[in-house]
Amino acid sequence: MKSKKTNEQANQSKDKLRRELVDHFREKREPLRHQWVEQMIAKGLLAGLTREEIETESMTIYDTCIACLETGEYDDAQTYAIRMAERGVLQGMTSEQIIGGLLTLRDVYGRSLFERYQHDIEGLSSALDIYEPVANKILSIVALAFVAEREKVVRQQQEAIQELSTPVLQVRDQMLILPIIGVIDTHRARQLTEQLLRTIRTSRAKVVVMDITGVPGVDSKVANHLVQTVDASQLMGATVIVTGISPEIAQTLVTLGVDLTKMNTVGDLQGGIEEADHLLGYKVVRIESSNGFIRKEKV
Amino acid sequence: MFVPILKQGDYLIASVQSELSDADLLKLRDDLVSRVGEFRSRGVIVDVTILDVMDSFATRTLRSMAHMIMLRGAKTVIVGIQPEVAFSMVQLGLKLESVATALDLEEGMALLDRQTEGDTRRG
Amino acid sequence: MADENCIPINSEIDIVTARQKGREMAAKLGFSSTELTLIATAISEIARNIVEYAREGEISLSIGQQGDKRGIIVIGCDNGPGIPNIKLAMQDGYSTGKSLGLGLPGAKRLMDEFEIVSEVGKGTKVTMKKWVQNHAR
């Protein structure tokens, strides 16, 4: 019974102290906020922000932190941190700027507590007991929001790169070139096939030259993907010519026993295009007087 | 769902208008195989542009149909397989094997023209 | 329930209904057009298996959630003869019926997850899942 009572008492005094801290920070809002902004400017943490932005952002952050201290709820801080991370990363703000800024704010708050309780060590210690966990929690929320945002951006960029890395190019009427460079995995093979099939449809292609000179190696899975790409194109009425099969890949394919009898292969890209020209009925003619400029004719 | 079969010169054109049940597919096969003889056609085009699924049964039926039509002396071209459908078919492991395919009706006609060029049956 | 759908499979016409319903539900989940076709084709294959071997059964479609992934769950079950050797049935080109023998192994390739439970004389239950490829979160 006794311990319960002391517990209650402790809680009550804790709440009272919390109230006191909140009132203190609210009261000192303007001087503390200015101090904070000045310190951040001195550290070069606000580069790229306008005066107006600094004013509104610093007010919001200051008040949000106090709200967390007051209510013990971090939902607003979380929402704000995610928004800030989204914007910050987009505008090229570094995590150093944001986290540095918050660390500075923590120092400013801390210092003001030291000032207030300088003659009351016990009071200072209890105040820090309340204040420090809140400050740490806010910092970790912001840091995590930033990491999550970075990861999101990295993921989006990876996808963009993958898309760029499989260009399907039209060289002539009804002829596409698909140069594949780099490692092929299941995901990329799928993406590549889908893109090729769609382009066959839109450009009404009849012949596709798929050049794999830039593919470092294949295993049975990748070989099967290549065969599938060829088969699927065939279903849409397009013939695929595969070029640039390196000695290593040729050896792998034969060793794996991949059925290549139905695959149309030519040594290099140039030969592949010549073969495609032939299939489509094009003839490339050199004109004597034109110094190497080439004219093509459909025969 | 009834699939209309049109006669266009030496060719028969079957243009699928909606999703087909297995029974519809079998009926289409039987109709085409018999009409090829009736009209003395040299080529058959089946337009499947509208189909958004070609499963193992559809593929097998079209394949066997093409083979039957070949035995009856005509060539078959399947046209209009959509990119998604083609992708799905190869993932499933389905092939049309020796059956000719073309992008659309126009390309299918051109393909039949080329394939039956040397055919002097009609003179 | 709004996000659950049960289609009885009693004849080959129901195969078409099942795959159309599946495509509709998957479209609402935000699958790409290629994935919609893969899902519809997989449903078609397992529905066909029911018609061919068990004569009747049902396909149920529902929306699944696993962590932050959302996807479609397709369950096909019947009280048919069951499959004595699942390993064999899952091999390409194996068929006791008149089909190509690509149905079950093929459907497995089209989906992300595939599970089959069968007991001879009792029936077969196939559970397939496909998750939406999430781009941004």
Coordinates of N, CA, C and O in Angstrom, one line a residue, chain A residues 151-279:
Chain A
E151 N 15.8 4.7 -49.1 CA 15.6 3.4 -49.7 C 14.6 3.4 -50.8 O 14.7 2.7 -51.8
K152 N 13.5 4.2 -50.6 CA 12.5 4.3 -51.6 C 13.0 4.9 -52.9 O 12.8 4.3 -54.0
V153 N 13.8 5.9 -52.7 CA 14.4 6.6 -53.9 C 15.3 5.6 -54.6 O 15.3 5.5 -55.9
V154 N 16.1 4.9 -53.8 CA 17.1 4.0 -54.5 C 16.3 2.9 -55.3 O 16.7 2.6 -56.4
R155 N 15.2 2.4 -54.7 CA 14.4 1.4 -55.3 C 13.8 1.9 -56.7 O 13.9 1.3 -57.7
Q156 N 13.3 3.2 -56.6 CA 12.8 3.8 -57.8 C 13.8 3.9 -58.9 O 13.6 3.7 -60.0
Q157 N 15.0 4.4 -58.4 CA 16.1 4.6 -59.4 C 16.5 3.2 -60.0 O 16.8 3.2 -61.2
Q158 N 16.6 2.2 -59.2 CA 16.9 0.9 -59.7 C 16.0 0.5 -60.9 O 16.4 0.0 -61.9
E159 N 14.7 0.7 -60.6 CA 13.7 0.4 -61.6 C 13.9 1.2 -62.9 O 13.8 0.7 -64.0
A160 N 14.1 2.5 -62.7 CA 14.3 3.3 -63.8 C 15.5 2.9 -64.6 O 15.5 2.8 -65.9
I161 N 16.6 2.5 -63.9 CA 17.8 2.1 -64.6 C 17.5 0.8 -65.4 O 17.9 0.6 -66.6
Q162 N 16.8 -0.1 -64.7 CA 16.4 -1.4 -65.4 C 15.7 -1.1 -66.7 O 15.9 -1.8 -67.7
E163 N 14.8 -0.2 -66.6 CA 13.9 0.1 -67.8 C 14.8 0.7 -68.9 O 14.6 0.3 -70.1
L164 N 15.7 1.6 -68.5 CA 16.6 2.2 -69.5 C 17.5 1.2 -70.1 O 18.0 1.3 -71.2
S165 N 17.8 0.1 -69.3 CA 18.9 -0.8 -69.8 C 18.4 -1.8 -70.8 O 19.2 -2.6 -71.3
T166 N 17.1 -1.7 -71.2 CA 16.7 -2.6 -72.2 C 15.9 -1.8 -73.3 O 14.7 -1.9 -73.4
P167 N 16.7 -1.0 -74.1 CA 16.0 -0.3 -75.1 C 15.6 -1.1 -76.3 O 16.4 -2.0 -76.7
V168 N 14.4 -1.0 -76.8 CA 14.0 -1.7 -78.0 C 14.0 -0.6 -79.1 O 13.3 0.4 -79.0
L169 N 14.9 -0.7 -80.1 CA 15.1 0.3 -81.0 C 14.6 -0.1 -82.4 O 14.8 -1.2 -82.9
Q170 N 13.9 0.8 -83.1 CA 13.5 0.5 -84.4 C 14.5 1.1 -85.4 O 14.9 2.2 -85.3
V171 N 15.1 0.2 -86.3 CA 16.1 0.6 -87.2 C 15.5 0.9 -88.6 O 16.0 1.8 -89.3
R172 N 14.6 0.1 -89.0 CA 14.0 0.3 -90.3 C 12.5 -0.1 -90.0 O 12.1 -0.6 -89.0
D173 N 11.7 0.1 -91.1 CA 10.3 -0.3 -91.0 C 10.3 -1.8 -90.7 O 11.1 -2.6 -91.3
Q174 N 9.5 -2.2 -89.7 CA 9.3 -3.6 -89.3 C 10.6 -4.3 -88.8 O 10.6 -5.5 -88.6
M175 N 11.6 -3.5 -88.5 CA 12.8 -4.1 -87.9 C 13.2 -3.5 -86.6 O 13.3 -2.3 -86.5
L176 N 13.4 -4.3 -85.5 CA 13.8 -3.8 -84.2 C 15.1 -4.4 -83.8 O 15.5 -5.5 -84.2
I177 N 15.9 -3.6 -83.0 CA 17.1 -4.1 -82.5 C 16.9 -4.1 -80.9 O 16.4 -3.1 -80.4
L178 N 17.4 -5.1 -80.3 CA 17.3 -5.2 -78.9 C 18.7 -5.6 -78.3 O 19.1 -6.8 -78.3
P179 N 19.5 -4.6 -78.0 CA 20.8 -4.9 -77.5 C 20.7 -5.1 -76.0 O 20.3 -4.3 -75.3
I180 N 21.2 -6.3 -75.6 CA 21.1 -6.6 -74.1 C 22.5 -6.5 -73.5 O 23.4 -7.1 -74.0
I181 N 22.6 -5.6 -72.5 CA 23.9 -5.4 -71.9 C 23.8 -5.7 -70.4 O 22.9 -5.2 -69.8
G182 N 24.7 -6.4 -69.9 CA 24.7 -6.7 -68.5 C 24.1 -8.0 -68.1 O 23.6 -8.8 -69.0
V183 N 24.0 -8.2 -66.8 CA 23.5 -9.5 -66.3 C 22.0 -9.6 -66.5 O 21.3 -8.6 -66.3
I184 N 21.5 -10.7 -66.9 CA 20.1 -10.9 -67.0 C 19.6 -11.8 -65.8 O 20.2 -12.9 -65.6
D185 N 18.6 -11.4 -65.1 CA 18.0 -12.2 -64.1 C 16.5 -12.4 -64.5 O 16.1 -11.8 -65.5
T186 N 15.8 -13.2 -63.7 CA 14.4 -13.5 -64.0 C 13.6 -12.2 -64.2 O 12.9 -12.1 -65.2
H187 N 13.8 -11.3 -63.3 CA 13.0 -10.1 -63.3 C 13.3 -9.3 -64.6 O 12.4 -8.8 -65.3
R188 N 14.6 -9.1 -64.9 CA 14.9 -8.3 -66.0 C 14.5 -9.0 -67.3 O 14.0 -8.4 -68.3
A189 N 14.6 -10.3 -67.4 CA 14.3 -11.1 -68.6 C 12.8 -10.9 -68.9 O 12.4 -10.7 -70.0
R190 N 12.0 -10.8 -67.8 CA 10.6 -10.7 -67.9 C 10.2 -9.3 -68.4 O 9.4 -9.2 -69.4
Q191 N 10.9 -8.3 -67.8 CA 10.6 -6.9 -68.2 C 11.0 -6.7 -69.7 O 10.3 -6.1 -70.5
L192 N 12.1 -7.3 -70.0 CA 12.7 -7.2 -71.4 C 11.7 -7.8 -72.4 O 11.4 -7.2 -73.4
T193 N 11.2 -9.0 -72.1 CA 10.3 -9.7 -73.0 C 9.0 -8.9 -73.1 O 8.5 -8.7 -74.2
E194 N 8.4 -8.4 -72.0 CA 7.2 -7.6 -72.1 C 7.4 -6.4 -72.9 O 6.5 -6.1 -73.8
Q195 N 8.5 -5.7 -72.7 CA 8.7 -4.5 -73.5 C 8.9 -4.8 -75.0 O 8.3 -4.1 -75.8
L196 N 9.6 -5.9 -75.3 CA 9.8 -6.3 -76.7 C 8.4 -6.6 -77.3 O 8.2 -6.1 -78.4
L197 N 7.6 -7.4 -76.6 CA 6.3 -7.8 -77.2 C 5.4 -6.6 -77.5 O 4.8 -6.5 -78.5
R198 N 5.4 -5.6 -76.5 CA 4.6 -4.4 -76.7 C 5.1 -3.6 -77.9 O 4.3 -3.1 -78.7
T199 N 6.4 -3.5 -78.1 CA 7.0 -2.8 -79.2 C 6.7 -3.4 -80.5 O 6.5 -2.8 -81.5
I200 N 6.8 -4.8 -80.5 CA 6.4 -5.5 -81.7 C 5.0 -5.1 -82.2 O 4.8 -4.8 -83.3
R201 N 4.1 -5.1 -81.2 CA 2.7 -4.7 -81.5 C 2.6 -3.3 -82.1 O 2.0 -3.1 -83.1
T202 N 3.2 -2.3 -81.4 CA 3.0 -0.9 -81.7 C 3.8 -0.6 -83.0 O 3.3 0.2 -83.8
S203 N 5.0 -1.2 -83.2 CA 5.7 -0.8 -84.4 C 5.5 -1.8 -85.6 O 6.1 -1.6 -86.6
R204 N 4.6 -2.7 -85.4 CA 4.3 -3.8 -86.4 C 5.6 -4.4 -86.9 O 5.8 -4.6 -88.1
A205 N 6.5 -4.8 -86.0 CA 7.8 -5.3 -86.4 C 7.6 -6.8 -86.9 O 6.8 -7.5 -86.3
K206 N 8.4 -7.2 -87.8 CA 8.4 -8.6 -88.3 C 9.7 -9.3 -88.0 O 9.8 -10.5 -87.9
V207 N 10.8 -8.5 -87.8 CA 12.1 -9.1 -87.5 C 12.7 -8.4 -86.3 O 12.7 -7.1 -86.3
V208 N 13.2 -9.1 -85.4 CA 13.9 -8.5 -84.2 C 15.3 -9.1 -84.2 O 15.5 -10.3 -84.3
V209 N 16.3 -8.2 -84.1 CA 17.7 -8.6 -83.9 C 18.1 -8.4 -82.4 O 18.1 -7.3 -81.9
M210 N 18.3 -9.6 -81.8 CA 18.6 -9.5 -80.3 C 20.1 -9.8 -80.2 O 20.6 -10.9 -80.4
D211 N 20.8 -8.7 -79.7 CA 22.2 -8.8 -79.6 C 22.6 -9.1 -78.2 O 22.4 -8.2 -77.3
I212 N 23.3 -10.2 -77.9 CA 23.7 -10.5 -76.5 C 25.2 -10.4 -76.3 O 25.7 -11.0 -75.4
T213 N 25.9 -9.6 -77.2 CA 27.3 -9.4 -77.0 C 27.7 -9.0 -75.6 O 28.7 -9.4 -75.0
G214 N 26.8 -8.1 -75.0 CA 27.1 -7.5 -73.7 C 26.7 -8.3 -72.5 O 26.7 -7.8 -71.4
V215 N 26.2 -9.5 -72.8 CA 25.8 -10.4 -71.7 C 27.0 -11.2 -71.2 O 27.5 -12.0 -72.0
P216 N 27.4 -11.1 -70.0 CA 28.6 -11.7 -69.5 C 28.5 -13.3 -69.4 O 29.5 -14.0 -69.6
G217 N 27.3 -13.8 -69.1 CA 27.2 -15.2 -69.0 C 25.8 -15.6 -68.9 O 24.9 -14.8 -68.6
V218 N 25.5 -16.9 -69.2 CA 24.1 -17.4 -69.0 C 24.1 -18.7 -68.3 O 25.1 -19.4 -68.3
D219 N 23.1 -18.9 -67.5 CA 22.9 -20.3 -66.9 C 21.6 -20.8 -67.6 O 21.0 -20.2 -68.5
S220 N 21.2 -22.0 -67.1 CA 20.1 -22.6 -67.8 C 18.8 -21.8 -67.7 O 18.0 -21.7 -68.6
K221 N 18.7 -21.1 -66.6 CA 17.5 -20.3 -66.4 C 17.4 -19.1 -67.4 O 16.4 -18.9 -68.0
V222 N 18.6 -18.4 -67.5 CA 18.6 -17.3 -68.5 C 18.4 -17.8 -69.9 O 17.7 -17.2 -70.7
A223 N 19.1 -19.0 -70.2 CA 18.9 -19.5 -71.5 C 17.5 -19.8 -71.8 O 17.0 -19.5 -72.9
N224 N 16.8 -20.3 -70.8 CA 15.3 -20.6 -71.0 C 14.5 -19.3 -71.3 O 13.6 -19.2 -72.1
H225 N 15.0 -18.2 -70.5 CA 14.3 -16.9 -70.7 C 14.5 -16.5 -72.2 O 13.6 -16.0 -72.8
L226 N 15.7 -16.6 -72.7 CA 16.0 -16.2 -74.0 C 15.1 -17.0 -75.0 O 14.5 -16.4 -76.0
V227 N 15.0 -18.3 -74.8 CA 14.2 -19.1 -75.7 C 12.7 -18.7 -75.6 O 12.0 -18.6 -76.6
Q228 N 12.3 -18.3 -74.4 CA 10.9 -17.9 -74.2 C 10.6 -16.6 -75.0 O 9.6 -16.4 -75.6
T229 N 11.6 -15.7 -74.9 CA 11.5 -14.4 -75.6 C 11.3 -14.6 -77.1 O 10.5 -14.0 -77.7
V230 N 12.1 -15.5 -77.6 CA 12.1 -15.9 -79.0 C 10.7 -16.5 -79.4 O 10.1 -16.1 -80.3
D231 N 10.3 -17.4 -78.5 CA 9.0 -18.1 -78.8 C 7.8 -17.1 -78.7 O 6.9 -17.2 -79.6
A232 N 7.8 -16.2 -77.7 CA 6.7 -15.3 -77.6 C 6.6 -14.3 -78.8 O 5.6 -14.0 -79.3
S233 N 7.8 -13.9 -79.2 CA 7.8 -13.0 -80.4 C 7.3 -13.7 -81.6 O 6.5 -13.1 -82.4
Q234 N 7.6 -15.0 -81.7 CA 7.1 -15.8 -82.8 C 5.6 -15.9 -82.8 O 5.0 -15.8 -83.8
L235 N 5.0 -16.0 -81.6 CA 3.6 -16.1 -81.5 C 2.9 -14.8 -82.0 O 1.8 -14.8 -82.4
M236 N 3.7 -13.7 -82.0 CA 3.1 -12.5 -82.5 C 3.5 -12.2 -83.9 O 3.4 -11.1 -84.5
G237 N 4.1 -13.2 -84.5 CA 4.4 -13.2 -86.0 C 5.8 -12.5 -86.3 O 6.0 -12.2 -87.4
A238 N 6.6 -12.4 -85.3 CA 7.9 -11.8 -85.5 C 9.0 -12.8 -85.4 O 9.0 -13.7 -84.5
T239 N 10.0 -12.7 -86.3 CA 11.2 -13.6 -86.2 C 12.3 -13.0 -85.4 O 12.5 -11.8 -85.6
V240 N 12.9 -13.7 -84.6 CA 14.0 -13.2 -83.8 C 15.3 -13.8 -84.3 O 15.5 -15.0 -84.5
I241 N 16.3 -12.9 -84.5 CA 17.6 -13.3 -84.9 C 18.5 -13.0 -83.7 O 18.6 -11.9 -83.2
V242 N 19.2 -14.0 -83.1 CA 20.1 -13.8 -82.0 C 21.5 -13.6 -82.5 O 22.0 -14.4 -83.3
T243 N 22.2 -12.5 -82.0 CA 23.6 -12.3 -82.5 C 24.4 -12.1 -81.3 O 24.0 -11.8 -80.2
G244 N 25.8 -12.2 -81.5 CA 26.7 -11.9 -80.5 C 26.9 -13.0 -79.4 O 27.1 -12.7 -78.2
I245 N 26.6 -14.3 -79.8 CA 26.8 -15.3 -78.8 C 28.3 -15.6 -78.6 O 29.0 -16.1 -79.5
S246 N 28.8 -15.3 -77.4 CA 30.3 -15.5 -77.2 C 30.6 -17.0 -77.1 O 29.8 -17.8 -76.9
P247 N 32.0 -17.3 -77.3 CA 32.4 -18.7 -77.2 C 31.9 -19.3 -75.9 O 31.4 -20.5 -75.9
E248 N 32.0 -18.6 -74.8 CA 31.6 -19.1 -73.5 C 30.2 -19.4 -73.4 O 29.8 -20.5 -73.0
I249 N 29.4 -18.5 -73.9 CA 27.9 -18.7 -73.9 C 27.5 -19.9 -74.8 O 26.7 -20.7 -74.5
A250 N 28.2 -19.9 -76.0 CA 27.9 -21.0 -76.9 C 28.2 -22.4 -76.2 O 27.4 -23.3 -76.3
Q251 N 29.3 -22.4 -75.5 CA 29.7 -23.6 -74.8 C 28.7 -24.0 -73.7 O 28.2 -25.1 -73.6
T252 N 28.3 -22.9 -72.9 CA 27.3 -23.2 -71.9 C 26.0 -23.7 -72.5 O 25.4 -24.7 -72.0
L253 N 25.5 -23.1 -73.5 CA 24.2 -23.5 -74.1 C 24.3 -24.9 -74.6 O 23.3 -25.7 -74.3
V254 N 25.4 -25.3 -75.2 CA 25.5 -26.7 -75.7 C 25.6 -27.6 -74.5 O 24.9 -28.7 -74.5
T255 N 26.4 -27.3 -73.5 CA 26.5 -28.1 -72.4 C 25.2 -28.3 -71.6 O 24.8 -29.4 -71.2
L256 N 24.4 -27.2 -71.6 CA 23.1 -27.3 -70.9 C 22.1 -28.1 -71.7 O 21.0 -28.4 -71.2
G257 N 22.4 -28.3 -73.0 CA 21.4 -29.0 -73.8 C 20.2 -28.2 -74.1 O 19.1 -28.7 -74.4
V258 N 20.3 -26.8 -74.1 CA 19.2 -26.0 -74.5 C 18.8 -26.2 -76.0 O 19.8 -26.2 -76.8
D259 N 17.6 -26.4 -76.3 CA 17.2 -26.6 -77.7 C 17.3 -25.4 -78.5 O 16.4 -24.5 -78.4
L260 N 18.3 -25.3 -79.3 CA 18.5 -24.1 -80.1 C 18.3 -24.3 -81.6 O 18.5 -23.4 -82.4
T261 N 17.7 -25.4 -81.9 CA 17.5 -25.7 -83.3 C 16.6 -24.7 -84.0 O 16.8 -24.4 -85.1
K262 N 15.6 -24.2 -83.2 CA 14.7 -23.3 -83.8 C 15.1 -21.9 -83.7 O 14.4 -21.0 -84.1
M263 N 16.3 -21.7 -83.0 CA 16.7 -20.3 -82.9 C 17.5 -19.9 -84.1 O 18.4 -20.7 -84.6
N264 N 17.3 -18.7 -84.5 CA 17.9 -18.1 -85.7 C 19.1 -17.4 -85.2 O 19.0 -16.3 -84.6
T265 N 20.4 -17.9 -85.4 CA 21.5 -17.1 -84.9 C 22.5 -16.7 -86.0 O 22.6 -17.4 -87.0
V266 N 23.1 -15.5 -85.8 CA 24.1 -15.0 -86.7 C 25.2 -14.5 -85.8 O 25.0 -14.0 -84.7
G267 N 26.4 -14.5 -86.4 CA 27.6 -14.2 -85.6 C 27.6 -12.9 -84.9 O 27.6 -12.8 -83.6
D268 N 27.5 -11.8 -85.6 CA 27.5 -10.5 -84.9 C 26.3 -9.6 -85.3 O 25.5 -10.0 -86.2
L269 N 26.2 -8.5 -84.7 CA 25.1 -7.6 -84.9 C 25.0 -7.2 -86.4 O 23.9 -7.1 -87.0
Q270 N 26.1 -6.9 -87.0 CA 26.1 -6.5 -88.4 C 25.5 -7.6 -89.3 O 24.6 -7.3 -90.1
G271 N 26.0 -8.8 -89.0 CA 25.4 -9.9 -89.8 C 24.0 -10.1 -89.5 O 23.2 -10.4 -90.4
G272 N 23.6 -9.9 -88.3 CA 22.2 -10.0 -87.9 C 21.3 -9.0 -88.7 O 20.2 -9.4 -89.1
I273 N 21.8 -7.8 -88.8 CA 21.0 -6.7 -89.5 C 20.9 -7.1 -91.0 O 19.9 -6.9 -91.6
E274 N 22.1 -7.6 -91.5 CA 22.0 -8.0 -92.9 C 21.0 -9.1 -93.2 O 20.3 -9.0 -94.1
E275 N 21.0 -10.0 -92.2 CA 20.0 -11.2 -92.4 C 18.6 -10.6 -92.3 O 17.7 -11.0 -93.0
A276 N 18.4 -9.7 -91.3 CA 17.1 -9.1 -91.2 C 16.7 -8.3 -92.4 O 15.5 -8.4 -92.9
D277 N 17.6 -7.6 -93.0 CA 17.4 -6.9 -94.3 C 16.9 -7.8 -95.3 O 16.0 -7.6 -96.1
H278 N 17.6 -9.0 -95.4 CA 17.3 -10.0 -96.4 C 15.9 -10.5 -96.2 O 15.1 -10.6 -97.1
L279 N 15.6 -10.8 -94.9 CA 14.2 -11.4 -94.6 C 13.1 -10.4 -95.0 O 12.1 -10.7 -95.5

